[in-house]
CSV table of N, CA and C and ligand atoms in Angstrom, one decimal:
chain,number,residue,atom,x,y,z
A,1,MET,N,0.8,-1.2,0.0
A,1,MET,CA,0.0,0.0,0.0
A,1,MET,C,0.9,1.3,0.0
A,2,ILE,N,0.4,2.2,-0.7
A,2,ILE,CA,1.1,3.5,-0.7
A,2,ILE,C,0.1,4.6,-0.3
A,3,GLN,N,0.6,5.5,0.5
A,3,GLN,CA,-0.2,6.6,1.0
A,3,GLN,C,0.1,7.9,0.3
A,4,VAL,N,-0.9,8.6,-0.3
A,4,VAL,CA,-0.7,9.8,-0.9
A,4,VAL,C,-1.4,10.9,-0.2
A,5,THR,N,-0.8,12.1,-0.1
A,5,THR,CA,-1.5,13.2,0.7
A,5,THR,C,-1.6,14.4,-0.1
A,6,LYS,N,-2.8,15.0,0.0
A,6,LYS,CA,-3.1,16.3,-0.7
A,6,LYS,C,-3.3,17.3,0.4
A,7,ARG,N,-2.7,18.5,0.2
A,7,ARG,CA,-2.8,19.6,1.3
A,7,ARG,C,-3.6,20.8,0.7
A,8,VAL,N,-4.5,21.3,1.5
A,8,VAL,CA,-5.3,22.5,1.1
A,8,VAL,C,-5.4,23.4,2.3
A,9,GLU,N,-5.8,24.6,2.1
A,9,GLU,CA,-5.9,25.6,3.2
A,9,GLU,C,-7.3,26.2,3.1
A,10,PHE,N,-7.8,26.6,4.3
A,10,PHE,CA,-9.0,27.4,4.4
A,10,PHE,C,-8.9,28.2,5.7
A,11,CYS,N,-9.7,29.3,5.7
A,11,CYS,CA,-9.8,30.2,6.9
A,11,CYS,C,-11.2,30.1,7.4
A,12,ALA,N,-11.3,30.0,8.8
A,12,ALA,CA,-12.6,30.0,9.4
A,12,ALA,C,-12.5,30.6,10.8
A,13,ALA,N,-13.7,31.1,11.2
A,13,ALA,CA,-13.8,31.6,12.6
A,13,ALA,C,-14.5,30.7,13.5
A,14,HIS,N,-14.2,30.8,14.8
A,14,HIS,CA,-14.9,30.0,15.8
A,14,HIS,C,-14.7,30.6,17.2
A,15,ARG,N,-15.5,30.0,18.1
A,15,ARG,CA,-15.3,30.3,19.5
A,15,ARG,C,-15.7,29.1,20.3
A,16,TYR,N,-15.1,28.9,21.5
A,16,TYR,CA,-15.5,27.8,22.3
A,16,TYR,C,-16.4,28.2,23.5
A,17,ALA,N,-17.4,27.4,23.7
A,17,ALA,CA,-18.3,27.6,24.9
A,17,ALA,C,-19.0,26.3,25.2
A,18,ASN,N,-19.3,26.2,26.5
A,18,ASN,CA,-20.1,25.1,26.9
A,18,ASN,C,-21.4,25.7,27.6
A,19,PRO,N,-22.5,25.6,26.9
A,19,PRO,CA,-23.7,26.3,27.3
A,19,PRO,C,-24.2,25.8,28.7
A,20,ARG,N,-23.7,24.6,29.1
A,20,ARG,CA,-24.2,24.1,30.4
A,20,ARG,C,-23.4,24.7,31.6
A,21,TRP,N,-22.3,25.4,31.3
A,21,TRP,CA,-21.5,26.0,32.3
A,21,TRP,C,-21.8,27.5,32.5
A,22,SER,N,-21.4,28.0,33.6
A,22,SER,CA,-21.6,29.5,33.9
A,22,SER,C,-20.6,30.2,33.0
A,23,GLU,N,-20.8,31.5,33.0
A,23,GLU,CA,-19.9,32.4,32.2
A,23,GLU,C,-18.5,32.3,32.8
A,24,GLU,N,-18.5,32.3,34.1
A,24,GLU,CA,-17.2,32.2,34.8
A,24,GLU,C,-16.4,30.9,34.5
A,25,GLU,N,-17.1,29.8,34.5
A,25,GLU,CA,-16.5,28.5,34.2
A,25,GLU,C,-16.0,28.5,32.8
A,26,ASN,N,-16.8,29.0,31.9
A,26,ASN,CA,-16.4,29.1,30.5
A,26,ASN,C,-15.1,29.9,30.3
A,27,ARG,N,-15.1,31.0,31.0
A,27,ARG,CA,-13.9,31.9,30.9
A,27,ARG,C,-12.7,31.2,31.5
A,28,ARG,N,-12.9,30.5,32.6
A,28,ARG,CA,-11.8,29.8,33.2
A,28,ARG,C,-11.2,28.7,32.3
A,29,VAL,N,-12.1,27.9,31.7
A,29,VAL,CA,-11.6,26.8,30.9
A,29,VAL,C,-11.1,27.2,29.5
A,30,PHE,N,-11.9,28.1,28.8
A,30,PHE,CA,-11.6,28.4,27.4
A,30,PHE,C,-10.8,29.7,27.2
A,31,GLY,N,-10.8,30.6,28.2
A,31,GLY,CA,-10.0,31.8,28.1
A,31,GLY,C,-10.4,32.6,26.9
A,32,LYS,N,-9.3,33.0,26.2
A,32,LYS,CA,-9.5,33.8,25.0
A,32,LYS,C,-10.2,33.1,23.9
A,33,CYS,N,-10.2,31.7,23.9
A,33,CYS,CA,-10.8,30.9,22.9
A,33,CYS,C,-12.3,31.0,22.9
A,34,GLY,N,-12.8,31.7,24.0
A,34,GLY,CA,-14.3,32.0,24.1
A,34,GLY,C,-14.7,33.1,23.3
A,35,ASN,N,-13.7,33.9,22.8
A,35,ASN,CA,-14.0,35.1,21.9
A,35,ASN,C,-13.9,34.6,20.5
A,36,VAL,N,-14.8,35.1,19.6
A,36,VAL,CA,-14.7,34.8,18.2
A,36,VAL,C,-13.4,35.2,17.6
A,37,HIS,N,-12.7,34.2,17.0
A,37,HIS,CA,-11.4,34.5,16.4
A,37,HIS,C,-11.2,33.5,15.2
A,38,GLY,N,-10.2,33.8,14.4
A,38,GLY,CA,-10.1,33.0,13.2
A,38,GLY,C,-8.8,32.2,13.1
A,39,HIS,N,-8.8,31.2,12.3
A,39,HIS,CA,-7.5,30.4,12.1
A,39,HIS,C,-7.4,30.2,10.6
A,40,ASN,N,-6.1,30.1,10.1
A,40,ASN,CA,-5.8,29.6,8.8
A,40,ASN,C,-5.5,28.1,8.9
A,41,TYR,N,-6.5,27.3,8.6
A,41,TYR,CA,-6.3,25.9,8.8
A,41,TYR,C,-5.6,25.3,7.6
A,42,ILE,N,-4.7,24.3,7.8
A,42,ILE,CA,-4.1,23.5,6.8
A,42,ILE,C,-4.6,22.1,6.9
A,43,LEU,N,-5.2,21.6,5.9
A,43,LEU,CA,-5.8,20.2,5.9
A,43,LEU,C,-5.0,19.3,5.0
A,44,GLU,N,-4.6,18.2,5.6
A,44,GLU,CA,-3.9,17.2,4.8
A,44,GLU,C,-4.7,15.9,4.7
A,45,VAL,N,-5.1,15.5,3.5
A,45,VAL,CA,-5.9,14.3,3.3
A,45,VAL,C,-5.1,13.2,2.7
A,46,THR,N,-5.0,12.1,3.5
A,46,THR,CA,-4.2,11.0,3.0
A,46,THR,C,-5.1,9.8,2.5
A,47,VAL,N,-4.8,9.4,1.3
A,47,VAL,CA,-5.6,8.3,0.7
A,47,VAL,C,-4.6,7.2,0.5
A,48,GLU,N,-5.0,5.9,0.8
A,48,GLU,CA,-4.2,4.8,0.7
A,48,GLU,C,-4.6,3.8,-0.4
A,49,GLY,N,-3.7,3.2,-1.1
A,49,GLY,CA,-4.1,2.3,-2.1
A,49,GLY,C,-2.9,1.8,-2.9
A,50,GLU,N,-3.1,1.0,-3.9
A,50,GLU,CA,-2.1,0.5,-4.8
A,50,GLU,C,-2.1,1.4,-6.1
A,51,PRO,N,-0.9,1.7,-6.6
A,51,PRO,CA,-0.9,2.5,-7.8
A,51,PRO,C,-1.6,1.7,-9.0
A,52,SER,N,-2.4,2.4,-9.7
A,52,SER,CA,-3.1,1.8,-10.9
A,52,SER,C,-2.0,1.4,-11.9
A,53,PRO,N,-2.1,0.2,-12.5
A,53,PRO,CA,-1.2,-0.2,-13.5
A,53,PRO,C,-1.3,0.7,-14.8
A,54,ASP,N,-2.4,1.3,-15.0
A,54,ASP,CA,-2.6,2.2,-16.1
A,54,ASP,C,-2.0,3.6,-16.0
A,55,THR,N,-2.1,4.1,-14.7
A,55,THR,CA,-1.7,5.5,-14.5
A,55,THR,C,-0.5,5.6,-13.6
A,56,GLY,N,-0.2,4.6,-12.8
A,56,GLY,CA,0.9,4.7,-11.9
A,56,GLY,C,0.5,5.5,-10.6
A,57,MET,N,-0.8,5.9,-10.5
A,57,MET,CA,-1.2,6.7,-9.4
A,57,MET,C,-2.2,5.9,-8.5
A,58,VAL,N,-2.1,6.2,-7.2
A,58,VAL,CA,-3.1,5.7,-6.3
A,58,VAL,C,-4.5,6.3,-6.6
A,59,MET,N,-4.5,7.6,-6.8
A,59,MET,CA,-5.7,8.3,-7.1
A,59,MET,C,-5.4,9.5,-8.0
A,60,ASP,N,-6.2,9.8,-8.9
A,60,ASP,CA,-6.1,11.0,-9.8
A,60,ASP,C,-6.0,12.2,-8.9
A,61,LEU,N,-4.9,12.9,-8.9
A,61,LEU,CA,-4.7,14.0,-7.9
A,61,LEU,C,-5.7,15.2,-8.2
A,62,LYS,N,-6.0,15.4,-9.4
A,62,LYS,CA,-7.0,16.5,-9.8
A,62,LYS,C,-8.4,16.1,-9.2
A,63,ALA,N,-8.7,14.8,-9.3
A,63,ALA,CA,-10.0,14.4,-8.8
A,63,ALA,C,-10.0,14.5,-7.3
A,64,LEU,N,-8.9,14.2,-6.6
A,64,LEU,CA,-8.8,14.3,-5.1
A,64,LEU,C,-8.9,15.7,-4.7
A,65,LYS,N,-8.2,16.6,-5.4
A,65,LYS,CA,-8.3,18.0,-5.1
A,65,LYS,C,-9.7,18.6,-5.3
A,66,ASP,N,-10.3,18.3,-6.4
A,66,ASP,CA,-11.7,18.8,-6.6
A,66,ASP,C,-12.6,18.3,-5.6
A,67,LEU,N,-12.5,17.1,-5.2
A,67,LEU,CA,-13.3,16.5,-4.1
A,67,LEU,C,-13.2,17.2,-2.8
A,68,ILE,N,-11.9,17.5,-2.4
A,68,ILE,CA,-11.7,18.2,-1.1
A,68,ILE,C,-12.2,19.6,-1.2
A,69,ILE,N,-12.0,20.3,-2.3
A,69,ILE,CA,-12.5,21.7,-2.5
A,69,ILE,C,-14.0,21.7,-2.3
A,70,GLU,N,-14.6,20.8,-3.0
A,70,GLU,CA,-16.1,20.8,-3.0
A,70,GLU,C,-16.7,20.4,-1.7
A,71,ALA,N,-16.1,19.4,-1.1
A,71,ALA,CA,-16.7,18.8,0.2
A,71,ALA,C,-16.3,19.7,1.4
A,72,VAL,N,-15.1,20.2,1.4
A,72,VAL,CA,-14.6,20.8,2.7
A,72,VAL,C,-14.3,22.3,2.5
A,73,VAL,N,-13.5,22.7,1.5
A,73,VAL,CA,-13.0,24.1,1.4
A,73,VAL,C,-14.2,25.0,1.1
A,74,ASP,N,-15.0,24.7,0.1
A,74,ASP,CA,-16.2,25.5,-0.2
A,74,ASP,C,-17.2,25.6,0.9
A,75,ARG,N,-17.2,24.6,1.8
A,75,ARG,CA,-18.2,24.5,2.9
A,75,ARG,C,-17.7,25.4,4.1
A,76,PHE,N,-16.4,25.4,4.3
A,76,PHE,CA,-15.9,26.0,5.6
A,76,PHE,C,-15.1,27.3,5.4
A,77,ASP,N,-14.6,27.6,4.2
A,77,ASP,CA,-13.8,28.7,4.0
A,77,ASP,C,-14.5,30.0,4.2
A,78,HIS,N,-13.9,30.9,5.1
A,78,HIS,CA,-14.5,32.2,5.4
A,78,HIS,C,-15.9,32.1,6.1
A,79,LYS,N,-16.1,31.0,6.8
A,79,LYS,CA,-17.3,30.8,7.5
A,79,LYS,C,-17.1,30.9,9.0
A,80,ASP,N,-18.2,31.1,9.7
A,80,ASP,CA,-18.2,31.1,11.2
A,80,ASP,C,-18.7,29.6,11.6
A,81,LEU,N,-17.8,28.8,12.0
A,81,LEU,CA,-18.1,27.4,12.2
A,81,LEU,C,-19.2,27.2,13.2
A,82,ASN,N,-19.3,28.0,14.3
A,82,ASN,CA,-20.4,27.9,15.3
A,82,ASN,C,-21.7,28.2,14.7
A,83,GLN,N,-21.8,29.2,13.8
A,83,GLN,CA,-23.0,29.7,13.3
A,83,GLN,C,-23.4,29.0,12.0
A,84,ASP,N,-22.5,28.6,11.2
A,84,ASP,CA,-22.8,28.2,9.8
A,84,ASP,C,-22.8,26.6,9.7
A,85,VAL,N,-22.3,25.9,10.7
A,85,VAL,CA,-22.3,24.5,10.5
A,85,VAL,C,-23.2,23.8,11.6
A,86,PRO,N,-24.3,23.2,11.2
A,86,PRO,CA,-25.2,22.7,12.2
A,86,PRO,C,-24.6,21.8,13.3
A,87,TYR,N,-23.6,21.0,12.9
A,87,TYR,CA,-22.9,20.1,13.8
A,87,TYR,C,-22.3,20.8,15.0
A,88,PHE,N,-21.9,22.0,14.7
A,88,PHE,CA,-21.2,22.8,15.8
A,88,PHE,C,-22.2,23.7,16.6
A,89,LYS,N,-23.5,23.5,16.4
A,89,LYS,CA,-24.4,24.1,17.3
A,89,LYS,C,-24.3,23.5,18.7
A,90,GLU,N,-24.0,22.2,18.7
A,90,GLU,CA,-24.0,21.4,19.9
A,90,GLU,C,-22.6,21.0,20.4
A,91,LYS,N,-21.6,21.1,19.5
A,91,LYS,CA,-20.3,20.7,19.9
A,91,LYS,C,-19.3,21.8,19.6
A,92,ASN,N,-18.3,21.9,20.4
A,92,ASN,CA,-17.3,22.9,20.1
A,92,ASN,C,-16.5,22.6,18.8
A,93,PRO,N,-16.3,23.7,18.0
A,93,PRO,CA,-15.6,23.5,16.7
A,93,PRO,C,-14.1,23.4,17.0
A,94,THR,N,-13.7,22.5,17.7
A,94,THR,CA,-12.2,22.2,18.0
A,94,THR,C,-11.7,21.5,16.7
A,95,PRO,N,-10.4,21.5,16.5
A,95,PRO,CA,-9.8,20.8,15.4
A,95,PRO,C,-10.1,19.3,15.5
A,96,GLU,N,-10.2,18.8,16.8
A,96,GLU,CA,-10.6,17.4,17.0
A,96,GLU,C,-12.0,17.1,16.4
A,97,ASN,N,-13.0,17.9,16.7
A,97,ASN,CA,-14.3,17.7,16.2
A,97,ASN,C,-14.4,18.0,14.7
A,98,LEU,N,-13.6,19.0,14.3
A,98,LEU,CA,-13.6,19.4,12.8
A,98,LEU,C,-13.0,18.2,12.0
A,99,ALA,N,-12.0,17.6,12.5
A,99,ALA,CA,-11.4,16.5,11.8
A,99,ALA,C,-12.4,15.3,11.6
A,100,VAL,N,-13.3,15.1,12.6
A,100,VAL,CA,-14.3,14.0,12.5
A,100,VAL,C,-15.3,14.4,11.4
A,101,VAL,N,-15.7,15.7,11.4
A,101,VAL,CA,-16.7,16.1,10.4
A,101,VAL,C,-16.1,16.0,9.0
A,102,ILE,N,-14.8,16.4,8.8
A,102,ILE,CA,-14.2,16.4,7.5
A,102,ILE,C,-14.0,14.9,7.1
A,103,TRP,N,-13.7,14.0,8.0
A,103,TRP,CA,-13.6,12.6,7.6
A,103,TRP,C,-14.9,12.1,7.0
A,104,GLU,N,-16.0,12.5,7.7
A,104,GLU,CA,-17.4,12.0,7.2
A,104,GLU,C,-17.7,12.6,5.8
A,105,LEU,N,-17.3,13.9,5.6
A,105,LEU,CA,-17.6,14.5,4.3
A,105,LEU,C,-16.8,13.8,3.2
A,106,LEU,N,-15.6,13.5,3.5
A,106,LEU,CA,-14.7,13.0,2.4
A,106,LEU,C,-15.0,11.5,2.3
A,107,GLU,N,-15.2,10.8,3.3
A,107,GLU,CA,-15.3,9.3,3.2
A,107,GLU,C,-16.6,9.0,2.4
A,108,ALA,N,-17.6,9.8,2.6
A,108,ALA,CA,-18.9,9.6,1.9
A,108,ALA,C,-18.6,9.7,0.4
A,109,ARG,N,-17.7,10.6,0.0
A,109,ARG,CA,-17.4,10.9,-1.4
A,109,ARG,C,-16.4,9.9,-2.0
A,110,LEU,N,-15.6,9.3,-1.2
A,110,LEU,CA,-14.6,8.4,-1.7
A,110,LEU,C,-15.1,6.9,-1.7
A,111,GLU,N,-16.2,6.7,-0.9
A,111,GLU,CA,-16.7,5.4,-0.8
A,111,GLU,C,-17.1,4.8,-2.2
A,112,GLY,N,-16.8,3.6,-2.4
A,112,GLY,CA,-17.2,2.9,-3.6
A,112,GLY,C,-16.2,3.1,-4.8
A,113,ARG,N,-15.3,4.0,-4.6
A,113,ARG,CA,-14.2,4.2,-5.6
A,113,ARG,C,-13.3,3.0,-5.5
A,114,GLN,N,-12.8,2.5,-6.6
A,114,GLN,CA,-12.0,1.3,-6.5
A,114,GLN,C,-10.5,1.6,-6.2
A,115,GLY,N,-10.0,0.7,-5.4
A,115,GLY,CA,-8.5,0.6,-5.2
A,115,GLY,C,-7.9,1.6,-4.2
A,116,HIS,N,-8.7,2.4,-3.5
A,116,HIS,CA,-8.2,3.2,-2.5
A,116,HIS,C,-9.2,3.6,-1.5
A,117,ARG,N,-8.7,4.0,-0.3
A,117,ARG,CA,-9.6,4.4,0.8
A,117,ARG,C,-9.0,5.6,1.5
A,118,LEU,N,-9.9,6.3,2.2
A,118,LEU,CA,-9.4,7.4,3.1
A,118,LEU,C,-8.6,6.8,4.2
A,119,HIS,N,-7.4,7.3,4.5
A,119,HIS,CA,-6.5,6.8,5.5
A,119,HIS,C,-6.4,7.7,6.7
A,120,ARG,N,-6.2,9.0,6.5
A,120,ARG,CA,-6.0,9.9,7.6
A,120,ARG,C,-6.4,11.3,7.2
A,121,ILE,N,-6.9,12.0,8.2
A,121,ILE,CA,-7.1,13.4,8.1
A,121,ILE,C,-6.2,14.1,9.1
A,122,ARG,N,-5.3,15.0,8.6
A,122,ARG,CA,-4.5,15.8,9.5
A,122,ARG,C,-4.9,17.2,9.4
A,123,LEU,N,-5.3,17.8,10.5
A,123,LEU,CA,-5.7,19.2,10.4
A,123,LEU,C,-4.9,20.1,11.3
A,124,HIS,N,-4.2,21.0,10.7
A,124,HIS,CA,-3.3,22.0,11.4
A,124,HIS,C,-4.2,23.2,11.7
A,125,GLU,N,-4.2,23.6,13.0
A,125,GLU,CA,-4.9,24.8,13.4
A,125,GLU,C,-4.0,26.0,13.3
A,126,ASN,N,-2.8,25.8,13.5
A,126,ASN,CA,-1.7,26.8,13.4
A,126,ASN,C,-0.4,26.1,13.2
A,127,GLY,N,0.7,26.9,13.2
A,127,GLY,CA,2.0,26.3,12.9
A,127,GLY,C,2.5,25.3,14.0
A,128,SER,N,1.8,25.3,15.1
A,128,SER,CA,2.4,24.4,16.2
A,128,SER,C,1.4,23.4,16.7
A,129,PHE,N,0.2,23.3,16.1
A,129,PHE,CA,-0.8,22.4,16.7
A,129,PHE,C,-1.6,21.7,15.5
A,130,PHE,N,-1.6,20.4,15.5
A,130,PHE,CA,-2.4,19.7,14.6
A,130,PHE,C,-3.0,18.4,15.2
A,131,VAL,N,-4.1,17.9,14.6
A,131,VAL,CA,-4.7,16.7,15.1
A,131,VAL,C,-4.7,15.7,13.9
A,132,ASP,N,-4.7,14.4,14.3
A,132,ASP,CA,-4.8,13.3,13.3
A,132,ASP,C,-6.0,12.5,13.6
A,133,TYR,N,-6.7,12.1,12.6
A,133,TYR,CA,-7.9,11.3,12.8
A,133,TYR,C,-7.9,10.2,11.7
A,134,TYR,N,-8.2,8.9,12.1
A,134,TYR,CA,-8.2,7.8,11.2
A,134,TYR,C,-9.5,7.1,11.1
A,135,GLY,N,-10.6,7.8,11.5
A,135,GLY,CA,-11.9,7.4,11.2
A,135,GLY,C,-12.5,6.5,12.3
A,136,GLU,N,-11.9,6.4,13.4
A,136,GLU,CA,-12.4,5.5,14.5
A,136,GLU,C,-13.8,5.8,14.9
A,137,HIS,N,-14.2,7.1,14.8
A,137,HIS,CA,-15.5,7.5,15.2
A,137,HIS,C,-16.5,7.7,14.1
A,138,ALA,N,-16.1,7.1,12.9
A,138,ALA,CA,-16.9,7.3,11.7
A,138,ALA,C,-18.4,7.0,12.0
A,139,GLY,N,-19.2,7.8,11.4
A,139,GLY,CA,-20.7,7.6,11.6
A,139,GLY,C,-21.2,8.5,12.7
A,140,HIS,N,-20.4,9.2,13.4
A,140,HIS,CA,-20.8,10.0,14.6
A,140,HIS,C,-21.2,11.5,14.2
A,141,ALA,N,-20.9,11.8,12.9
A,141,ALA,CA,-21.1,13.2,12.5
A,141,ALA,C,-22.1,13.3,11.4
A,142,GLU,N,-23.2,12.5,11.6
A,142,GLU,CA,-24.2,12.4,10.5
A,142,GLU,C,-24.9,13.7,10.2
A,143,ARG,N,-25.0,14.5,11.3
A,143,ARG,CA,-25.7,15.8,11.2
A,143,ARG,C,-24.7,16.9,10.8
A,144,ILE,N,-24.3,17.0,9.6
A,144,ILE,CA,-23.3,18.0,9.2
A,144,ILE,C,-24.1,19.0,8.4
B,1,NI,NI1,-9.2,28.9,18.0
């Protein structure tokens, strides 16, 4: 098996809050993350498979890029994740939760394609923090 990775970028705003907590508790736990602010996210999508004998590729890179743009970038770029994404009405739009949502969006579109499968989502929130997700919680983000 060979793993190939495509990288894209998008910008989005978010804030963290737990509606079940007091304002003070929210401020204590989330600090400045409770204020609306933005990130320049870098998303790396890794697909695993065997290179096609016809093309030498695991997956057509243009097709992979188009799929990521349509499913993820067009949906989240320059959006307010709390306001604009129903899934984040109830969950904090952390990179952890965002990675699960992105997995669902991409896996649904890659399903049924021959010879390869989604392997990993790596989402960088900034230059020093990123999360990896391998689909363990797949099916948990049906309300996107
Ligand atoms: Ni943030």
